[in-house]
Amino acid sequence: MLDQQDQATRRIAMLGFEGFQILDVTGPLEVFSLAARILLEQRRTSVAPYEVVFAAREPGPVASSSGLCLHAACGWHELGPVDTLLVSGGTGTARALEDESLRRFLQSCAPLARRYGSVCTGALLLARAGLLSERRVSTHWAFIRELENLAPTARIEAEALFVRDGRLWTSAGVTAGMDMALAMIEEDWGRKLALEAAHRLVMYFKRPGAQRQVSAQLAAQAAAAEGRFPGLMAWMFEHLGEPLPVVRLAEMTGLSPRHFSRRFRTETGMTPARFVEGMRLETARTLLAEGREPLASVARQCGFGNVENLRRAFIRRLGVPPGAYRRRVHRETPDDL
DNA sequence: ACATATACCCGCCATT
DNA sequence: TCAATGGCGGGTATAT
């Protein structure tokens, strides 16, 4: 936590461009402005703790990807000192990648900010500016490949909602940007304020950065796989309780194991075994969240076989053992926040 | 907790 | 020549 922040108004700047994703901007900024309001209500500060500002190449309206416009209060070169510098994502990132002026601005501004980062595909822009080399980062799951190309040395944590590496914060999709903003609030003012803000937004502030976006990712990859390997997904789900080694899947599709492996990887971006594990894990998660079955029974049904394997998979991918996970989801209702 | 066995999966090259 | 496919070896992750 920072001390003596009473006196300072911290400027949270979000950069946009033609075709930015409006929720990437408004979500996190809304979190910051709400936190500021709460602090003022509670008289924990005398001056506004945060000032949020949306900046673009030039002042004036900027069209988002949906066509809605957001008014940029100033051009990014007129920003002045910035506490937190964030870049939004959106379909316009492809074009924005070519923007030399944006690239140079990021390079000059990021080193001066207390922290900087991106929401969603904004990470691509940071990568282009060379700000992600050797760093641990996250981005929207569908753009992991692109990010790899732009920042080959970055360590991409594909499943994280958001990742913090020192002063650098990067988040996955839109809502993840709000989670990230809450985590920043927590860093600045403590967990209690973050929880209060989450509560008012009817959000859950439960996920430490390590929590995963598996289901969204898995669903997307399942859809990709479904297109390429018709019926395979349904069949796998039917037989989830049995061993599903690569040879068996390959057999189902009529391809050689080597070829199937390779195709699966290129089509879905995931290796077969990892996908199977993801499917087992998702199933286990819902069983744990919705029922009261013993762990052994859950483990058997979703194909982990025994509790030990279930436990290891949980820790590996979610960071918590299944029992703790169950307790947590049962406990986590808005009333607790 | 540790050692051993198994499965995965990716680079490499031959074949189609 | 090129793209798609199949098989092999072996380092690594996971299961027993």
Short mmCIF file of C-alpha atoms (C1' of nucleotides) in Angstrom, two decimals:
data_model
loop_
_atom_site.label_atom_id
_atom_site.label_comp_id
_atom_site.label_asym_id
_atom_site.label_seq_id
_atom_site.Cartn_x
_atom_site.Cartn_y
_atom_site.Cartn_z
CA MET A 1 0.00 0.00 0.00
CA LEU A 2 1.08 3.51 -0.67
CA ASP A 3 1.28 5.91 2.17
CA GLN A 4 0.32 9.54 2.36
CA GLN A 5 -1.75 9.26 -0.77
CA ASP A 6 -4.25 11.72 0.66
CA GLN A 7 -2.49 14.56 -0.96
CA ALA A 8 -2.04 13.23 -4.43
CA THR A 9 -4.57 12.78 -7.18
CA ARG A 10 -3.36 9.87 -9.23
CA ARG A 11 -4.00 10.07 -12.90
CA ILE A 12 -5.25 6.91 -14.54
CA ALA A 13 -4.85 7.27 -18.28
CA MET A 14 -6.41 4.95 -20.82
CA LEU A 15 -5.31 5.15 -24.42
CA GLY A 16 -7.73 4.56 -27.25
CA PHE A 17 -7.65 4.61 -31.03
CA GLU A 18 -10.07 4.09 -33.91
CA GLY A 19 -11.75 0.74 -33.34
CA PHE A 20 -10.90 0.37 -29.67
CA GLN A 21 -13.07 -1.85 -27.50
CA ILE A 22 -15.17 0.54 -25.49
CA LEU A 23 -15.62 -1.83 -22.58
CA ASP A 24 -11.87 -2.21 -22.19
CA VAL A 25 -11.85 1.49 -21.44
CA THR A 26 -15.03 2.05 -19.49
CA GLY A 27 -14.83 -1.11 -17.36
CA PRO A 28 -11.53 -0.41 -15.61
CA LEU A 29 -12.07 3.35 -15.51
CA GLU A 30 -15.45 2.81 -13.90
CA VAL A 31 -13.77 0.70 -11.23
CA PHE A 32 -11.26 3.44 -10.50
CA SER A 33 -13.81 6.22 -10.37
CA LEU A 34 -16.08 4.18 -8.13
CA ALA A 35 -13.21 3.46 -5.75
CA ALA A 36 -12.45 7.17 -5.70
CA ARG A 37 -16.05 7.98 -4.85
CA ILE A 38 -16.11 5.48 -2.01
CA LEU A 39 -12.92 6.90 -0.55
CA LEU A 40 -14.35 10.39 -0.63
CA GLU A 41 -17.64 9.24 0.91
CA GLN A 42 -15.73 7.59 3.68
CA ARG A 43 -13.60 10.67 4.09
CA ARG A 44 -10.47 8.66 3.84
CA THR A 45 -9.02 11.33 1.60
CA SER A 46 -9.55 15.02 1.23
CA VAL A 47 -8.79 15.23 -2.47
CA ALA A 48 -10.00 12.88 -5.19
CA PRO A 49 -7.60 9.92 -5.12
CA TYR A 50 -7.98 9.10 -8.79
CA GLU A 51 -8.61 11.05 -11.92
CA VAL A 52 -9.48 8.98 -14.95
CA VAL A 53 -8.77 10.23 -18.42
CA PHE A 54 -9.29 8.82 -21.86
CA ALA A 55 -6.68 9.94 -24.36
CA ALA A 56 -6.24 9.36 -28.06
CA ARG A 57 -3.98 10.63 -30.76
CA GLU A 58 -5.92 13.88 -30.73
CA PRO A 59 -8.62 15.32 -28.48
CA GLY A 60 -12.19 14.73 -29.60
CA PRO A 61 -14.50 11.83 -30.38
CA VAL A 62 -12.98 8.44 -31.16
CA ALA A 63 -15.08 5.72 -32.75
CA SER A 64 -14.95 2.41 -30.89
CA SER A 65 -15.27 -0.98 -32.59
CA SER A 66 -19.03 -0.92 -32.08
CA GLY A 67 -19.36 2.54 -33.59
CA LEU A 68 -20.07 4.24 -30.29
CA CYS A 69 -17.85 7.24 -29.78
CA LEU A 70 -15.97 8.20 -26.70
CA HIS A 71 -14.61 11.67 -26.26
CA ALA A 72 -10.87 11.89 -25.73
CA ALA A 73 -10.18 14.64 -23.22
CA CYS A 74 -6.76 15.21 -24.67
CA GLY A 75 -4.20 13.95 -27.09
CA TRP A 76 -1.78 11.49 -25.54
CA HIS A 77 1.11 13.88 -25.97
CA GLU A 78 -0.68 16.39 -23.77
CA LEU A 79 -1.22 13.95 -20.95
CA GLY A 80 1.45 15.11 -18.56
CA PRO A 81 2.44 12.98 -15.60
CA VAL A 82 0.59 9.70 -15.44
CA ASP A 83 0.33 7.35 -12.48
CA THR A 84 -1.18 4.41 -14.31
CA LEU A 85 -0.96 4.11 -18.08
CA LEU A 86 -3.27 1.60 -19.73
CA VAL A 87 -3.85 0.67 -23.35
CA SER A 88 -7.15 -0.71 -24.52
CA GLY A 89 -7.63 -3.44 -27.08
CA GLY A 90 -10.21 -3.89 -29.81
CA THR A 91 -10.48 -4.69 -33.49
CA GLY A 92 -8.60 -1.48 -34.21
CA THR A 93 -5.39 -2.80 -32.69
CA ALA A 94 -4.29 -4.16 -36.06
CA ARG A 95 -4.26 -0.65 -37.47
CA ALA A 96 -2.92 0.88 -34.31
CA LEU A 97 0.09 -1.43 -34.55
CA GLU A 98 1.22 0.64 -37.51
CA ASP A 99 0.94 3.89 -35.61
CA GLU A 100 4.45 5.17 -35.06
CA SER A 101 3.34 8.02 -32.88
CA LEU A 102 1.54 5.67 -30.50
CA ARG A 103 4.53 3.38 -30.36
CA ARG A 104 6.88 6.21 -29.50
CA PHE A 105 4.49 7.64 -26.95
CA LEU A 106 4.26 4.29 -25.17
CA GLN A 107 8.04 3.99 -25.13
CA SER A 108 8.46 7.42 -23.60
CA CYS A 109 5.54 7.37 -21.19
CA ALA A 110 5.63 3.83 -19.76
CA PRO A 111 9.04 4.19 -18.09
CA LEU A 112 7.78 7.27 -16.24
CA ALA A 113 4.51 5.82 -15.01
CA ARG A 114 4.27 4.13 -11.62
CA ARG A 115 2.61 1.25 -13.42
CA TYR A 116 1.48 0.58 -16.94
CA GLY A 117 -0.31 -2.14 -18.78
CA SER A 118 -2.98 -3.26 -21.18
CA VAL A 119 -6.42 -4.70 -21.43
CA CYS A 120 -7.16 -7.50 -23.88
CA THR A 121 -5.35 -7.05 -27.20
CA GLY A 122 -3.78 -3.82 -26.01
CA ALA A 123 -0.91 -6.10 -25.07
CA LEU A 124 -0.05 -6.31 -28.77
CA LEU A 125 0.60 -2.58 -28.79
CA LEU A 126 2.84 -2.81 -25.75
CA ALA A 127 4.65 -5.64 -27.48
CA ARG A 128 5.14 -3.56 -30.58
CA ALA A 129 6.66 -0.85 -28.43
CA GLY A 130 9.11 -3.43 -27.12
CA LEU A 131 7.75 -3.21 -23.60
CA LEU A 132 7.08 -6.90 -23.10
CA SER A 133 10.46 -8.50 -23.72
CA GLU A 134 11.27 -11.11 -21.12
CA ARG A 135 8.16 -10.17 -19.16
CA ARG A 136 5.34 -12.30 -17.83
CA VAL A 137 2.15 -11.26 -19.60
CA SER A 138 -1.42 -12.15 -20.44
CA THR A 139 -3.75 -11.28 -23.29
CA HIS A 140 -7.01 -12.33 -24.86
CA TRP A 141 -6.76 -16.07 -25.50
CA ALA A 142 -7.51 -15.71 -29.20
CA PHE A 143 -4.46 -13.50 -29.74
CA ILE A 144 -1.80 -15.49 -28.01
CA ARG A 145 -0.19 -16.46 -31.30
CA GLU A 146 0.00 -12.88 -32.47
CA LEU A 147 1.48 -11.79 -29.21
CA GLU A 148 4.10 -14.53 -29.47
CA ASN A 149 5.08 -13.17 -32.84
CA LEU A 150 5.33 -9.60 -31.64
CA ALA A 151 7.10 -10.43 -28.40
CA PRO A 152 8.92 -13.73 -28.83
CA THR A 153 10.71 -13.49 -25.51
CA ALA A 154 7.63 -12.65 -23.45
CA ARG A 155 6.36 -15.37 -21.14
CA ILE A 156 2.69 -15.56 -21.97
CA GLU A 157 0.49 -16.97 -19.27
CA ALA A 158 -2.31 -18.13 -21.49
CA GLU A 159 -4.80 -18.90 -18.81
CA ALA A 160 -4.39 -16.04 -16.42
CA LEU A 161 -7.10 -13.40 -16.13
CA PHE A 162 -4.39 -10.88 -15.61
CA VAL A 163 -0.71 -10.98 -14.86
CA ARG A 164 1.39 -8.58 -12.89
CA ASP A 165 5.11 -8.45 -13.44
CA GLY A 166 6.52 -5.58 -11.45
CA ARG A 167 5.20 -2.35 -12.87
CA LEU A 168 3.68 -4.12 -15.84
CA TRP A 169 0.09 -5.35 -15.68
CA THR A 170 -1.59 -7.14 -18.57
CA SER A 171 -5.08 -8.57 -18.63
CA ALA A 172 -7.09 -10.96 -20.77
CA GLY A 173 -10.61 -10.08 -21.92
CA VAL A 174 -12.83 -7.18 -21.00
CA THR A 175 -14.03 -8.31 -17.61
CA ALA A 176 -10.50 -9.31 -16.77
CA GLY A 177 -9.60 -5.65 -17.18
CA MET A 178 -12.02 -4.85 -14.38
CA ASP A 179 -10.53 -7.59 -12.24
CA MET A 180 -7.14 -6.10 -12.88
CA ALA A 181 -8.36 -2.63 -11.92
CA LEU A 182 -9.70 -4.05 -8.67
CA ALA A 183 -6.33 -5.61 -7.97
CA MET A 184 -4.70 -2.23 -8.53
CA ILE A 185 -7.17 -0.67 -6.11
CA GLU A 186 -6.25 -3.36 -3.65
CA GLU A 187 -2.60 -2.58 -4.10
CA ASP A 188 -3.18 1.13 -3.50
CA TRP A 189 -5.76 1.07 -0.74
CA GLY A 190 -6.08 -2.45 0.56
CA ARG A 191 -8.36 -5.37 0.10
CA LYS A 192 -11.29 -3.89 1.94
CA LEU A 193 -11.81 -1.09 -0.55
CA ALA A 194 -11.44 -3.48 -3.47
CA LEU A 195 -14.11 -5.71 -1.97
CA GLU A 196 -16.41 -2.77 -1.38
CA ALA A 197 -16.02 -1.57 -4.95
CA ALA A 198 -16.61 -5.07 -6.30
CA HIS A 199 -19.70 -5.37 -4.17
CA ARG A 200 -21.19 -2.17 -5.50
CA LEU A 201 -20.48 -3.21 -9.05
CA VAL A 202 -22.02 -6.62 -8.32
CA MET A 203 -18.72 -8.16 -9.29
CA TYR A 204 -16.81 -10.83 -7.48
CA PHE A 205 -13.46 -9.82 -6.24
CA LYS A 206 -12.25 -13.28 -5.48
CA ARG A 207 -9.75 -14.05 -8.09
CA PRO A 208 -6.16 -13.35 -7.36
CA GLY A 209 -4.33 -12.91 -10.65
CA ALA A 210 -3.72 -16.62 -10.83
CA GLN A 211 -7.34 -17.55 -11.40
CA ARG A 212 -7.94 -18.93 -14.83
CA GLN A 213 -10.05 -18.26 -17.84
CA VAL A 214 -10.18 -21.97 -18.66
CA SER A 215 -13.81 -22.37 -19.43
CA ALA A 216 -13.97 -19.57 -21.96
CA GLN A 217 -10.79 -20.77 -23.53
CA LEU A 218 -11.81 -24.39 -23.51
CA ALA A 219 -15.20 -23.62 -24.99
CA ALA A 220 -13.62 -21.71 -27.84
CA GLN A 221 -11.16 -24.46 -28.54
CA ALA A 222 -13.89 -27.05 -28.33
CA ALA A 223 -15.79 -25.09 -30.96
CA ALA A 224 -12.72 -25.00 -33.17
CA ALA A 225 -12.20 -28.72 -32.70
CA GLU A 226 -15.87 -29.45 -33.36
CA GLY A 227 -15.57 -27.80 -36.74
CA ARG A 228 -12.57 -29.90 -37.70
CA PHE A 229 -13.38 -33.16 -36.03
CA PRO A 230 -17.16 -33.53 -36.22
CA GLY A 231 -18.69 -35.45 -33.37
CA LEU A 232 -15.44 -35.90 -31.53
CA MET A 233 -16.30 -33.47 -28.74
CA ALA A 234 -19.62 -35.12 -27.99
CA TRP A 235 -18.02 -38.54 -28.07
CA MET A 236 -15.29 -37.44 -25.72
CA PHE A 237 -17.79 -36.02 -23.31
CA GLU A 238 -19.74 -39.27 -23.39
CA HIS A 239 -16.62 -41.25 -22.60
CA LEU A 240 -15.01 -38.80 -20.24
CA GLY A 241 -14.91 -41.38 -17.46
CA GLU A 242 -12.68 -43.67 -19.51
CA PRO A 243 -9.06 -43.24 -20.48
CA LEU A 244 -8.79 -41.05 -23.56
CA PRO A 245 -5.25 -41.44 -24.86
CA VAL A 246 -4.23 -39.89 -28.13
CA VAL A 247 -4.33 -43.22 -29.97
CA ARG A 248 -7.97 -43.65 -29.07
CA LEU A 249 -8.94 -40.16 -30.24
CA ALA A 250 -6.97 -40.65 -33.41
CA GLU A 251 -8.79 -43.91 -34.01
CA MET A 252 -12.13 -42.14 -33.61
CA THR A 253 -11.22 -39.63 -36.27
CA GLY A 254 -9.65 -42.16 -38.60
CA LEU A 255 -6.30 -40.39 -38.59
CA SER A 256 -2.91 -41.67 -37.55
CA PRO A 257 -1.91 -40.61 -34.04
CA ARG A 258 0.86 -38.40 -35.32
CA HIS A 259 -1.33 -36.68 -37.83
CA PHE A 260 -4.22 -36.28 -35.43
CA SER A 261 -1.94 -34.75 -32.83
CA ARG A 262 -0.55 -32.31 -35.29
CA ARG A 263 -3.91 -31.33 -36.73
CA PHE A 264 -5.45 -30.93 -33.31
CA ARG A 265 -2.66 -28.67 -32.28
CA THR A 266 -2.88 -26.43 -35.32
CA GLU A 267 -6.68 -26.26 -35.30
CA THR A 268 -7.22 -25.62 -31.62
CA GLY A 269 -3.91 -24.31 -30.39
CA MET A 270 -3.97 -26.97 -27.71
CA THR A 271 -2.46 -30.43 -27.54
CA PRO A 272 -4.91 -33.34 -27.28
CA ALA A 273 -3.92 -34.40 -23.78
CA ARG A 274 -4.13 -30.88 -22.48
CA PHE A 275 -7.54 -30.50 -23.99
CA VAL A 276 -8.76 -33.74 -22.43
CA GLU A 277 -7.46 -32.60 -19.09
CA GLY A 278 -9.23 -29.27 -19.51
CA MET A 279 -12.50 -31.05 -20.26
CA ARG A 280 -12.10 -33.29 -17.24
CA LEU A 281 -11.29 -30.32 -15.08
CA GLU A 282 -14.28 -28.29 -16.23
CA THR A 283 -16.57 -31.21 -15.56
CA ALA A 284 -15.06 -31.69 -12.14
CA ARG A 285 -15.51 -28.02 -11.40
CA THR A 286 -19.22 -28.06 -12.12
CA LEU A 287 -19.71 -31.28 -10.18
CA LEU A 288 -17.91 -29.79 -7.21
CA ALA A 289 -19.74 -26.51 -7.42
CA GLU A 290 -23.20 -27.96 -7.80
CA GLY A 291 -23.22 -31.19 -5.87
CA ARG A 292 -22.07 -32.70 -2.68
CA GLU A 293 -20.65 -35.89 -4.08
CA PRO A 294 -17.51 -37.29 -2.52
CA LEU A 295 -14.30 -36.38 -4.29
CA ALA A 296 -13.68 -39.99 -5.22
CA SER A 297 -16.93 -40.14 -7.14
CA VAL A 298 -16.22 -36.86 -8.91
CA ALA A 299 -12.76 -38.08 -9.81
CA ARG A 300 -14.15 -41.30 -11.27
CA GLN A 301 -16.89 -39.61 -13.31
CA CYS A 302 -14.70 -37.07 -15.00
CA GLY A 303 -11.92 -39.50 -15.75
CA PHE A 304 -9.24 -38.61 -13.28
CA GLY A 305 -9.70 -42.08 -11.87
CA ASN A 306 -8.72 -41.35 -8.31
CA VAL A 307 -8.66 -38.46 -5.91
CA GLU A 308 -4.92 -38.09 -6.13
CA ASN A 309 -4.97 -37.36 -9.85
CA LEU A 310 -7.90 -35.02 -9.42
CA ARG A 311 -6.06 -33.17 -6.74
CA ARG A 312 -2.88 -32.80 -8.72
CA ALA A 313 -4.72 -31.54 -11.80
CA PHE A 314 -6.58 -28.98 -9.70
CA ILE A 315 -3.45 -27.64 -8.12
CA ARG A 316 -1.67 -27.60 -11.44
CA ARG A 317 -4.32 -25.65 -13.31
CA LEU A 318 -6.32 -23.76 -10.70
CA GLY A 319 -3.86 -23.38 -7.91
CA VAL A 320 -6.13 -24.88 -5.28
CA PRO A 321 -7.00 -28.45 -4.28
CA PRO A 322 -10.56 -29.62 -5.07
CA GLY A 323 -11.81 -29.51 -1.49
CA ALA A 324 -10.75 -25.92 -1.07
CA TYR A 325 -12.22 -25.07 -4.45
CA ARG A 326 -15.58 -26.53 -3.45
CA ARG A 327 -15.60 -24.68 -0.16
CA ARG A 328 -14.73 -21.48 -1.93
CA VAL A 329 -17.44 -21.60 -4.56
CA HIS A 330 -20.01 -22.59 -1.98
CA ARG A 331 -19.04 -19.70 0.21
CA GLU A 332 -18.74 -17.08 -2.47
CA THR A 333 -22.02 -15.32 -2.76
CA PRO A 334 -22.44 -11.55 -3.08
CA ASP A 335 -23.50 -11.44 0.57
CA ASP A 336 -20.01 -12.27 1.60
CA LEU A 337 -18.44 -9.32 -0.09
"C1'" DA B 1 8.55 -39.06 -0.58
"C1'" DC B 2 10.77 -41.29 -4.06
"C1'" DA B 3 11.70 -44.30 -7.89
"C1'" DT B 4 10.04 -46.40 -11.84
"C1'" DA B 5 6.88 -46.75 -15.70
"C1'" DT B 6 3.98 -44.73 -18.94
"C1'" DA B 7 2.14 -41.23 -22.04
"C1'" DC B 8 2.74 -37.24 -24.41
"C1'" DC B 9 4.38 -34.53 -28.04
"C1'" DC B 10 7.57 -32.36 -31.02
"C1'" DG B 11 11.62 -32.32 -34.20
"C1'" DC B 12 13.17 -34.79 -37.91
"C1'" DC B 13 12.94 -37.33 -42.05
"C1'" DA B 14 10.77 -40.63 -45.36
"C1'" DT B 15 6.74 -41.39 -48.06
"C1'" DT B 16 2.68 -40.19 -50.54
"C1'" DT C 1 8.87 -28.67 -55.77
"C1'" DC C 2 5.46 -28.47 -52.33
"C1'" DA C 3 1.97 -29.82 -49.08
"C1'" DA C 4 -0.07 -33.48 -46.44
"C1'" DT C 5 0.85 -37.59 -43.94
"C1'" DG C 6 3.13 -41.32 -41.20
"C1'" DG C 7 6.65 -43.26 -38.24
"C1'" DC C 8 10.59 -42.98 -35.00
"C1'" DG C 9 13.39 -41.25 -31.18
"C1'" DG C 10 13.74 -39.38 -26.99
"C1'" DG C 11 13.30 -35.41 -23.64
"C1'" DT C 12 9.75 -34.17 -20.45
"C1'" DA C 13 5.53 -34.38 -17.73
"C1'" DT C 14 2.53 -37.22 -15.34
"C1'" DA C 15 0.85 -41.57 -13.23
"C1'" DT C 16 1.75 -45.53 -10.43
#
